[in-house]
Short mmCIF file of C-alpha atoms in Angstrom, two decimals:
data_model
loop_
_atom_site.label_atom_id
_atom_site.label_comp_id
_atom_site.label_asym_id
_atom_site.label_seq_id
_atom_site.Cartn_x
_atom_site.Cartn_y
_atom_site.Cartn_z
CA MET A 1 4.19 -231.92 -74.44
CA LYS A 2 1.54 -229.42 -73.37
CA PHE A 3 -1.56 -230.00 -71.29
CA ALA A 4 -4.80 -228.02 -71.37
CA ILE A 5 -7.83 -227.64 -69.11
CA ILE A 6 -11.26 -226.46 -70.18
CA SER A 7 -12.75 -224.70 -67.18
CA ALA A 8 -15.02 -222.11 -68.76
CA GLY A 9 -18.40 -223.52 -67.75
CA GLU A 10 -20.63 -221.89 -65.16
CA GLY A 11 -21.05 -224.90 -62.86
CA SER A 12 -24.71 -223.95 -62.55
CA ARG A 13 -25.92 -227.40 -61.49
CA LEU A 14 -23.50 -227.49 -58.59
CA SER A 15 -24.49 -224.02 -57.40
CA GLN A 16 -28.19 -224.86 -57.68
CA GLU A 17 -27.55 -227.86 -55.45
CA GLY A 18 -25.90 -225.77 -52.74
CA VAL A 19 -22.21 -225.97 -53.63
CA GLN A 20 -20.87 -222.49 -52.93
CA LEU A 21 -17.45 -222.66 -54.54
CA PRO A 22 -16.98 -222.33 -58.31
CA LYS A 23 -16.51 -225.76 -59.90
CA PRO A 24 -12.72 -225.46 -60.47
CA LEU A 25 -12.22 -224.74 -56.76
CA VAL A 26 -14.38 -227.56 -55.43
CA GLN A 27 -12.24 -229.74 -53.17
CA VAL A 28 -11.77 -233.39 -54.10
CA HIS A 29 -9.25 -235.56 -52.26
CA GLY A 30 -7.91 -232.55 -50.38
CA GLN A 31 -7.31 -230.31 -53.40
CA ALA A 32 -9.23 -227.93 -55.61
CA MET A 33 -10.03 -229.86 -58.78
CA ILE A 34 -8.06 -227.46 -60.95
CA ASP A 35 -5.02 -227.63 -58.65
CA ARG A 36 -5.17 -231.43 -58.69
CA LEU A 37 -5.08 -231.53 -62.50
CA ILE A 38 -2.21 -229.05 -62.75
CA HIS A 39 -0.19 -231.07 -60.23
CA ILE A 40 -0.86 -234.34 -62.07
CA PHE A 41 0.13 -232.75 -65.38
CA ALA A 42 3.35 -231.44 -63.84
CA GLU A 43 4.11 -234.94 -62.54
CA ASN A 44 3.70 -236.24 -66.09
CA GLY A 45 6.22 -233.91 -67.65
CA ALA A 46 4.08 -230.99 -68.81
CA ASP A 47 6.08 -228.27 -70.53
CA GLU A 48 3.17 -225.88 -69.97
CA VAL A 49 -0.43 -226.04 -68.77
CA VAL A 50 -2.96 -223.83 -70.57
CA VAL A 51 -6.28 -223.15 -68.84
CA ILE A 52 -9.40 -221.36 -70.04
CA ILE A 53 -11.84 -219.88 -67.51
CA ASN A 54 -14.83 -217.64 -68.07
CA ASN A 55 -15.24 -213.97 -67.27
CA GLU A 56 -18.00 -214.54 -64.74
CA VAL A 57 -16.12 -216.09 -61.81
CA PRO A 58 -13.67 -213.65 -60.19
CA LEU A 59 -12.82 -216.13 -57.42
CA THR A 60 -11.38 -218.61 -59.92
CA LYS A 61 -9.54 -215.82 -61.72
CA ALA A 62 -7.96 -214.63 -58.47
CA HIS A 63 -7.04 -218.19 -57.46
CA LEU A 64 -5.22 -218.84 -60.73
CA ALA A 65 -3.48 -215.46 -60.62
CA GLU A 66 -1.95 -216.50 -57.30
CA LEU A 67 -1.21 -220.01 -58.54
CA GLU A 68 0.70 -218.64 -61.54
CA LYS A 69 3.25 -217.21 -59.09
CA THR A 70 4.01 -220.54 -57.41
CA SER A 71 3.01 -223.21 -59.93
CA GLU A 72 5.40 -226.15 -60.36
CA VAL A 73 4.89 -225.88 -64.14
CA PRO A 74 4.49 -222.83 -66.43
CA LEU A 75 0.83 -221.85 -66.39
CA ARG A 76 -1.02 -219.82 -69.00
CA VAL A 77 -4.55 -218.61 -68.24
CA VAL A 78 -7.04 -217.55 -70.93
CA VAL A 79 -10.05 -215.63 -69.61
CA LYS A 80 -12.99 -215.77 -72.00
CA THR A 81 -16.62 -216.84 -71.85
CA THR A 82 -17.46 -219.30 -74.63
CA PRO A 83 -20.68 -220.99 -75.81
CA SER A 84 -19.36 -224.56 -75.67
CA SER A 85 -16.42 -226.76 -74.70
CA MET A 86 -15.41 -226.99 -78.35
CA HIS A 87 -15.24 -223.20 -78.57
CA SER A 88 -13.16 -223.19 -75.39
CA PHE A 89 -10.81 -225.67 -77.05
CA TYR A 90 -10.60 -223.35 -80.05
CA GLU A 91 -9.54 -220.45 -77.79
CA LEU A 92 -6.80 -222.66 -76.34
CA SER A 93 -5.65 -224.01 -79.70
CA PRO A 94 -3.20 -221.20 -80.64
CA TYR A 95 -1.11 -222.23 -77.62
CA LEU A 96 -1.23 -225.95 -78.48
CA LYS A 97 -0.10 -225.88 -82.10
CA GLY A 98 3.16 -227.48 -83.05
CA ASP A 99 3.33 -230.16 -80.37
CA ARG A 100 1.44 -233.12 -78.98
CA PHE A 101 -0.95 -232.18 -76.20
CA CYS A 102 -3.46 -233.56 -73.72
CA LEU A 103 -6.81 -231.86 -73.14
CA THR A 104 -9.52 -232.43 -70.54
CA THR A 105 -12.20 -230.61 -68.56
CA VAL A 106 -11.66 -229.42 -65.01
CA ASP A 107 -14.12 -231.85 -63.42
CA THR A 108 -12.64 -235.06 -64.83
CA ILE A 109 -11.67 -237.46 -62.06
CA PHE A 110 -9.35 -240.42 -62.71
CA ARG A 111 -6.66 -242.45 -60.99
CA GLU A 112 -3.21 -240.93 -61.34
CA ASP A 113 -1.43 -244.21 -62.11
CA GLU A 114 -3.81 -244.97 -64.98
CA PHE A 115 -3.36 -241.46 -66.33
CA SER A 116 0.44 -241.78 -66.26
CA ARG A 117 0.30 -245.03 -68.21
CA PHE A 118 -2.06 -243.37 -70.70
CA ILE A 119 0.36 -240.49 -71.28
CA GLU A 120 3.31 -242.84 -71.72
CA ALA A 121 1.32 -244.94 -74.19
CA PHE A 122 0.49 -241.84 -76.22
CA LYS A 123 4.09 -240.65 -76.24
CA ALA A 124 5.16 -244.03 -77.62
CA SER A 125 2.33 -244.18 -80.16
CA ASP A 126 2.32 -243.27 -83.85
CA GLN A 127 -1.42 -242.52 -83.76
CA ASP A 128 -2.91 -239.09 -84.44
CA GLY A 129 -4.82 -239.28 -81.20
CA MET A 130 -5.48 -241.41 -78.17
CA MET A 131 -8.77 -241.14 -76.24
CA ALA A 132 -9.35 -242.22 -72.66
CA VAL A 133 -12.35 -244.55 -72.49
CA THR A 134 -14.14 -246.51 -69.77
CA ASP A 135 -16.82 -249.15 -69.57
CA TYR A 136 -18.17 -247.48 -66.41
CA VAL A 137 -21.26 -245.49 -67.41
CA ASP A 138 -22.46 -242.82 -64.98
CA ASP A 139 -23.15 -239.99 -67.40
CA GLU A 140 -26.44 -238.37 -68.33
CA LYS A 141 -25.51 -238.25 -72.02
CA PRO A 142 -22.63 -240.65 -72.62
CA LEU A 143 -20.72 -240.64 -75.88
CA TYR A 144 -20.27 -244.24 -77.02
CA ILE A 145 -17.08 -245.16 -78.84
CA GLY A 146 -16.87 -247.81 -81.53
CA THR A 147 -13.61 -249.76 -81.68
CA ASP A 148 -12.16 -252.60 -83.70
CA SER A 149 -10.20 -255.57 -82.33
CA ARG A 150 -7.03 -253.46 -82.06
CA MET A 151 -8.77 -250.66 -80.10
CA ARG A 152 -8.70 -248.34 -83.09
CA ILE A 153 -11.64 -245.96 -82.95
CA THR A 154 -14.22 -246.44 -85.70
CA GLY A 155 -16.92 -243.99 -84.63
CA PHE A 156 -18.61 -241.90 -81.94
CA TYR A 157 -22.29 -242.44 -81.18
CA ASP A 158 -25.01 -240.93 -79.00
CA THR A 159 -26.52 -244.38 -78.38
CA ALA A 160 -24.99 -247.80 -77.79
CA MET A 161 -24.09 -249.81 -80.89
CA PRO A 162 -22.88 -253.42 -81.34
CA ASP A 163 -19.21 -252.33 -81.30
CA THR A 164 -19.48 -249.84 -78.41
CA LYS A 165 -18.16 -251.45 -75.25
CA TYR A 166 -16.78 -248.13 -74.05
CA ILE A 167 -17.80 -244.50 -73.57
CA SER A 168 -15.63 -241.42 -73.80
CA GLY A 169 -13.80 -240.46 -70.63
CA GLY A 170 -13.30 -236.89 -71.79
CA ILE A 171 -9.48 -236.98 -71.85
CA TYR A 172 -7.98 -236.41 -75.28
CA CYS A 173 -4.34 -236.80 -76.33
CA LEU A 174 -3.90 -235.32 -79.79
CA THR A 175 -1.34 -234.27 -82.37
CA PRO A 176 -1.32 -230.94 -84.27
CA LYS A 177 -3.41 -232.54 -87.05
CA ALA A 178 -6.41 -232.26 -84.74
CA ILE A 179 -6.18 -228.46 -84.75
CA ASP A 180 -6.89 -228.44 -88.49
CA THR A 181 -10.04 -230.47 -87.84
CA LEU A 182 -11.04 -228.13 -85.02
CA GLU A 183 -10.67 -225.08 -87.26
CA HIS A 184 -12.81 -226.80 -89.90
CA CYS A 185 -15.51 -227.46 -87.29
CA ILE A 186 -15.55 -223.86 -86.10
CA SER A 187 -15.60 -222.45 -89.63
CA HIS A 188 -18.60 -224.65 -90.46
CA GLY A 189 -20.58 -223.56 -87.41
CA MET A 190 -20.29 -226.87 -85.60
CA SER A 191 -20.39 -227.13 -81.82
CA ARG A 192 -19.92 -229.70 -79.04
CA MET A 193 -16.81 -231.77 -78.51
CA ARG A 194 -18.51 -234.94 -79.71
CA ASN A 195 -19.03 -233.40 -83.13
CA PHE A 196 -15.36 -232.48 -83.24
CA GLN A 197 -14.49 -236.10 -82.42
CA ARG A 198 -16.76 -237.35 -85.18
CA GLN A 199 -15.02 -235.01 -87.59
CA LEU A 200 -11.64 -236.44 -86.58
CA VAL A 201 -12.87 -239.82 -87.84
CA ALA A 202 -14.37 -238.24 -90.98
CA ASP A 203 -11.02 -236.57 -91.70
CA GLY A 204 -9.25 -239.92 -91.54
CA LEU A 205 -7.16 -239.35 -88.42
CA LYS A 206 -5.87 -242.50 -86.74
CA LEU A 207 -7.35 -242.67 -83.25
CA GLU A 208 -6.86 -245.25 -80.54
CA ALA A 209 -8.97 -245.93 -77.44
CA TYR A 210 -7.15 -246.38 -74.12
CA PRO A 211 -9.23 -248.03 -71.36
CA PHE A 212 -9.37 -246.67 -67.81
CA SER A 213 -11.11 -248.61 -65.03
CA LYS A 214 -13.32 -245.65 -64.24
CA ILE A 215 -13.54 -241.94 -65.03
CA LEU A 216 -16.01 -239.64 -63.27
CA ASP A 217 -17.32 -236.13 -63.94
CA VAL A 218 -18.35 -233.82 -61.11
CA ASP A 219 -21.59 -232.36 -62.45
CA HIS A 220 -23.76 -232.67 -59.32
CA ALA A 221 -23.18 -232.22 -55.60
CA SER A 222 -23.58 -235.97 -55.09
CA ASP A 223 -20.69 -236.57 -57.51
CA ILE A 224 -18.23 -235.02 -55.04
CA GLY A 225 -18.77 -237.89 -52.61
CA LYS A 226 -18.50 -240.42 -55.44
CA ALA A 227 -15.19 -238.89 -56.51
CA GLU A 228 -13.83 -238.98 -52.95
CA SER A 229 -14.77 -242.64 -52.54
CA PHE A 230 -13.25 -243.55 -55.90
CA LEU A 231 -9.93 -241.82 -55.19
CA ASN A 232 -9.84 -243.37 -51.72
CA GLY A 233 -10.06 -246.79 -53.35
CA GLU A 234 -13.44 -247.54 -51.81
CA ASP A 235 -15.02 -248.64 -55.09
#
């Protein structure tokens, strides 16, 4: 099983708020966020980790070039600036075809034990995809997820609906069928990951929601402290 990290954003909000390091290199719980993800993926049996970064941050490029030499798991780095996370996913997709994979963004913070159970559940599942979800909402534009009584996903919404207890945690376990949907989205000029997820439902893929207690994104300088407290078990 392969794992992939979208890390092609500029991290402009962090830099505007005084954070000097590029987002992937911001330290959380004693590690650069990108290093933390790669280590967790290796611990969960990754055959390879594929990362996309943009052309604008030489510090991140140099860091990963060094990491490739010593990484505990094979590491492939794609360097390309893209207009959206969905386009970044598309650039990674040639390396993900033919096998199940897990995809997330570099600033996604979660508990390792919950993530390991999530990966094991996906490996044992016959679903086309399994999405990490949480009922903790601390996002400026959350994506609400509709589910039925068996946690099968029925829809993705920009606003809360009667069947939307959860929001997307931004961690996606998918099968190769999802690449066909992604290629359809790109060929039809669609953008944003949430539109890709909606198209998965429209294409009839079987998706399941997997609850996490909490998942955080590091978008602002204040989020770094929140992430530290969360991983230290303080909340």
